[in-house]
mmCIF file with all atom_site columns, C-alpha atoms in Angstrom:
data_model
loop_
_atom_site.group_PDB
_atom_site.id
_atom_site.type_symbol
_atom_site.label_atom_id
_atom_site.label_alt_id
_atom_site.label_comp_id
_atom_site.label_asym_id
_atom_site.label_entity_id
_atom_site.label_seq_id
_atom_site.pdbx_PDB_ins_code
_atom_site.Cartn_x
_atom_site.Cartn_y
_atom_site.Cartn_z
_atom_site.occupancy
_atom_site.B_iso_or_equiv
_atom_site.pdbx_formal_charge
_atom_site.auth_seq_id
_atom_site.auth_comp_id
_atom_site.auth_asym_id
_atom_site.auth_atom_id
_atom_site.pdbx_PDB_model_num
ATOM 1  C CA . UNK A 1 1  ? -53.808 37.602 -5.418  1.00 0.00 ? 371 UNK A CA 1
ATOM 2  C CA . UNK A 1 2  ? -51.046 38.530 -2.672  1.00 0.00 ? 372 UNK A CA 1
ATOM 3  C CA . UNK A 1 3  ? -51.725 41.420 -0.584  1.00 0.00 ? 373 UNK A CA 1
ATOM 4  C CA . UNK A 1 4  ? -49.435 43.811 -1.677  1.00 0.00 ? 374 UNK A CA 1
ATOM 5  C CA . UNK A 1 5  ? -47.566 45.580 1.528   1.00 0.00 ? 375 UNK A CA 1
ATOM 6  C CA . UNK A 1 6  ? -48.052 49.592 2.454   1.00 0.00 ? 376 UNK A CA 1
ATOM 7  C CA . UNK A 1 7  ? -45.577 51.610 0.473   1.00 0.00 ? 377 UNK A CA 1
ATOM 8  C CA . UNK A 1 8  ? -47.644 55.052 1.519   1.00 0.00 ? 378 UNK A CA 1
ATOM 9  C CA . UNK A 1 9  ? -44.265 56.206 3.427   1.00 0.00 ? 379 UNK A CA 1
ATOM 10 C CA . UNK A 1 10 ? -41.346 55.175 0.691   1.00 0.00 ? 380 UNK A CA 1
ATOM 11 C CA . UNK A 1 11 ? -40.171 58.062 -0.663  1.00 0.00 ? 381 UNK A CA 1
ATOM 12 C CA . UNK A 1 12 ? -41.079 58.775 -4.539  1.00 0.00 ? 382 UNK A CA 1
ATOM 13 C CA . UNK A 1 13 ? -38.263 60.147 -7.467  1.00 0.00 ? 383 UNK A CA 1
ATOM 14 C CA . UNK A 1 14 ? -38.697 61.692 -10.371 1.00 0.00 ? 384 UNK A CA 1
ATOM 15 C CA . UNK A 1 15 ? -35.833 61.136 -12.674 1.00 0.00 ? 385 UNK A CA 1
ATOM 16 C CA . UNK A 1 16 ? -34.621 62.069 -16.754 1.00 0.00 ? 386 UNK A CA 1
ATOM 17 C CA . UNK A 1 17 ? -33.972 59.130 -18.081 1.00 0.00 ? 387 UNK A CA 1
ATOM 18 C CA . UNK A 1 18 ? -32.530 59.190 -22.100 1.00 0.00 ? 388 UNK A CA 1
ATOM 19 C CA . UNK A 1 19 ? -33.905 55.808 -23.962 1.00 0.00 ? 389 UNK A CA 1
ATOM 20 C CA . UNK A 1 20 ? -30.719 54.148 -23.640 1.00 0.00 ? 390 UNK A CA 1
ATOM 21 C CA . UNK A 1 21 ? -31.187 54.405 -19.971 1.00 0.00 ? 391 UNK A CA 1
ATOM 22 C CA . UNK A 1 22 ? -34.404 52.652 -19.502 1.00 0.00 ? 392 UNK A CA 1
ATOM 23 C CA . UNK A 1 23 ? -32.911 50.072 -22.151 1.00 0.00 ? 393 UNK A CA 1
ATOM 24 C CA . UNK A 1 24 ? -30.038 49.386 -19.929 1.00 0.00 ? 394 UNK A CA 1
ATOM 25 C CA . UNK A 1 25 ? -32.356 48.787 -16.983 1.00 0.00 ? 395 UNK A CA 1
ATOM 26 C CA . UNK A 1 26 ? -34.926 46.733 -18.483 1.00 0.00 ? 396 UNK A CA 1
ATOM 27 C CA . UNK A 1 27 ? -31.846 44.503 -19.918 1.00 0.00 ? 397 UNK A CA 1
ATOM 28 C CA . UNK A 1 28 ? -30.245 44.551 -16.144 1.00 0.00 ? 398 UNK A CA 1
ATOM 29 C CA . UNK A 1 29 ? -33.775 43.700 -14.401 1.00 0.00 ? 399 UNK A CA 1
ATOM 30 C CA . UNK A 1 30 ? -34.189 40.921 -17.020 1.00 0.00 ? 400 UNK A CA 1
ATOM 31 C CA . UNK A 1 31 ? -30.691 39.280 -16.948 1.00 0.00 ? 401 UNK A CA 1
ATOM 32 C CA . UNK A 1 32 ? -31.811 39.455 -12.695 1.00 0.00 ? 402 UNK A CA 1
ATOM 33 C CA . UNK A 1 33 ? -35.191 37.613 -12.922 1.00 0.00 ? 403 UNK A CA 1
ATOM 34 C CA . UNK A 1 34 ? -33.678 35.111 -14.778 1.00 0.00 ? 404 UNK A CA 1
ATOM 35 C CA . UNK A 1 35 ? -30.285 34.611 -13.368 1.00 0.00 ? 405 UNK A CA 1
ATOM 36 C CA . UNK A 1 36 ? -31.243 35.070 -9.531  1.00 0.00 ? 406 UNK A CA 1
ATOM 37 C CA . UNK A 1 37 ? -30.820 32.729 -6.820  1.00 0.00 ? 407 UNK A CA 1
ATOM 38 C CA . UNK A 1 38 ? -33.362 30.836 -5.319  1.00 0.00 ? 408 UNK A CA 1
ATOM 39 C CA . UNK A 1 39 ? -35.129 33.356 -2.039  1.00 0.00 ? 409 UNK A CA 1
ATOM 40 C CA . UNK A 1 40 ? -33.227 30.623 0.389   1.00 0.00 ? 410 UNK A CA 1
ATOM 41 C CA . UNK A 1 41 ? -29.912 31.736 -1.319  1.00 0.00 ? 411 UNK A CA 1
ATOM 42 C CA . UNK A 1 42 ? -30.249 35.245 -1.891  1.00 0.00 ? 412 UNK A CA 1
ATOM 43 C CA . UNK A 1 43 ? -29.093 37.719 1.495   1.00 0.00 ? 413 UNK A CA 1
ATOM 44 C CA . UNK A 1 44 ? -32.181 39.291 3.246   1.00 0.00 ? 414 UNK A CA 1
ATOM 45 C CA . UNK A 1 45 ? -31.519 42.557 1.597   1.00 0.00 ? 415 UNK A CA 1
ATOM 46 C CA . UNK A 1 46 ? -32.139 40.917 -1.840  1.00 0.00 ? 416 UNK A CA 1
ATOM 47 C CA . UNK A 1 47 ? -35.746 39.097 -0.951  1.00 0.00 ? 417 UNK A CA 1
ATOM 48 C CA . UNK A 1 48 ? -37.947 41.246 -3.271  1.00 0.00 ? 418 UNK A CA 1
ATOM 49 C CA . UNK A 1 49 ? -41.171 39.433 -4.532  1.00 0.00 ? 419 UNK A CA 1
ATOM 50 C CA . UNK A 1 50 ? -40.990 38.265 -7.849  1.00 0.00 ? 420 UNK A CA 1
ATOM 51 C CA . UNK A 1 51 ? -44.556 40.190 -8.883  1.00 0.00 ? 421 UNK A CA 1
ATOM 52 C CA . UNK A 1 52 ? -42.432 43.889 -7.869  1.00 0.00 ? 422 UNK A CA 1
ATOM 53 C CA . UNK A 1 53 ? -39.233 42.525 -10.208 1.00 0.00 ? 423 UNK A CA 1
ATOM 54 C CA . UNK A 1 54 ? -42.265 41.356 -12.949 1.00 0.00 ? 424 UNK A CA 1
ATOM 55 C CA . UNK A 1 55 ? -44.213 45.042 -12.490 1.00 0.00 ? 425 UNK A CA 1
ATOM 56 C CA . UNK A 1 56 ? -40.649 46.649 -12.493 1.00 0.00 ? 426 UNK A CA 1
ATOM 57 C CA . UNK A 1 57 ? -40.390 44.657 -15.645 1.00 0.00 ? 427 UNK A CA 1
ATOM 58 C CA . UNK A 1 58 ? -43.156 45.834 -17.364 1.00 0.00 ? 428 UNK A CA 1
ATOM 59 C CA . UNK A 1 59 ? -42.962 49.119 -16.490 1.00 0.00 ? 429 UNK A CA 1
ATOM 60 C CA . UNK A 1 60 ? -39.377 49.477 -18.166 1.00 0.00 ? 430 UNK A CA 1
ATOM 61 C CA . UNK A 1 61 ? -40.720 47.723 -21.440 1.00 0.00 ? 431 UNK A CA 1
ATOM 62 C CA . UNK A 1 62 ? -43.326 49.934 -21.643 1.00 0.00 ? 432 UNK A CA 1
ATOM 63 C CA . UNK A 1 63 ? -41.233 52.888 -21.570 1.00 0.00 ? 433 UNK A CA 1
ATOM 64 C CA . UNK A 1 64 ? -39.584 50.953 -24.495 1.00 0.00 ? 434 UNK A CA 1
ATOM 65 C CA . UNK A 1 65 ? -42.180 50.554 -26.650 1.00 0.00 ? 435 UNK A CA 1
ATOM 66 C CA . UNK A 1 66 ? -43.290 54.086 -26.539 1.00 0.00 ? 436 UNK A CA 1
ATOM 67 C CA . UNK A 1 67 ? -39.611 55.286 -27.270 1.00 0.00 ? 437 UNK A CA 1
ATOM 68 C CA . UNK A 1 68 ? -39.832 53.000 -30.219 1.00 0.00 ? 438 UNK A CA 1
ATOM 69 C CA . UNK A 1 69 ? -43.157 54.186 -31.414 1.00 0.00 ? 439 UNK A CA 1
ATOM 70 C CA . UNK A 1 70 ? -42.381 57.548 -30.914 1.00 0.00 ? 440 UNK A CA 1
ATOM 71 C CA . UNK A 1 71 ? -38.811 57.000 -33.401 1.00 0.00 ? 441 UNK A CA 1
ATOM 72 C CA . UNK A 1 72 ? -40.789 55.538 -36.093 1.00 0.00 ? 442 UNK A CA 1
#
């Protein structure tokens, strides 16, 4: 497993999000993963590891499914 790097000084936000928002998000960071260059084509600015898009990912589906369960 990769060492993940110090993120102890990144500033943290706390934001309202309505369910549509988090289901636009989770659709934009999915069409991304699978429609990004290769890390030798992408600008430096755009070289995030694939496990933060994946746990970014997750995250967002998560907050899915528990709007879903929630509407039942």
């Amino acid at each position: 497993m990769p060492i993940q790097p110090d993120r102890s000084n990144q500033n943290i936000f706390t934001v309202k999000l309505k369910e549509d928002d988090v289901k636009l998000l989770y659709n934009a960071v999915e069409f991304y993963e699978q429609n990004r260059p290769l890390s030798g084509d992408r600008p430096p600015t755009h070289q995030e590891p694939t496990a933060h898009l994946k746990s970014m990912k997750n995250i967002l589906y998560a907050m899915v499914l528990e709007s879903s369960f929630y509407n039942t």
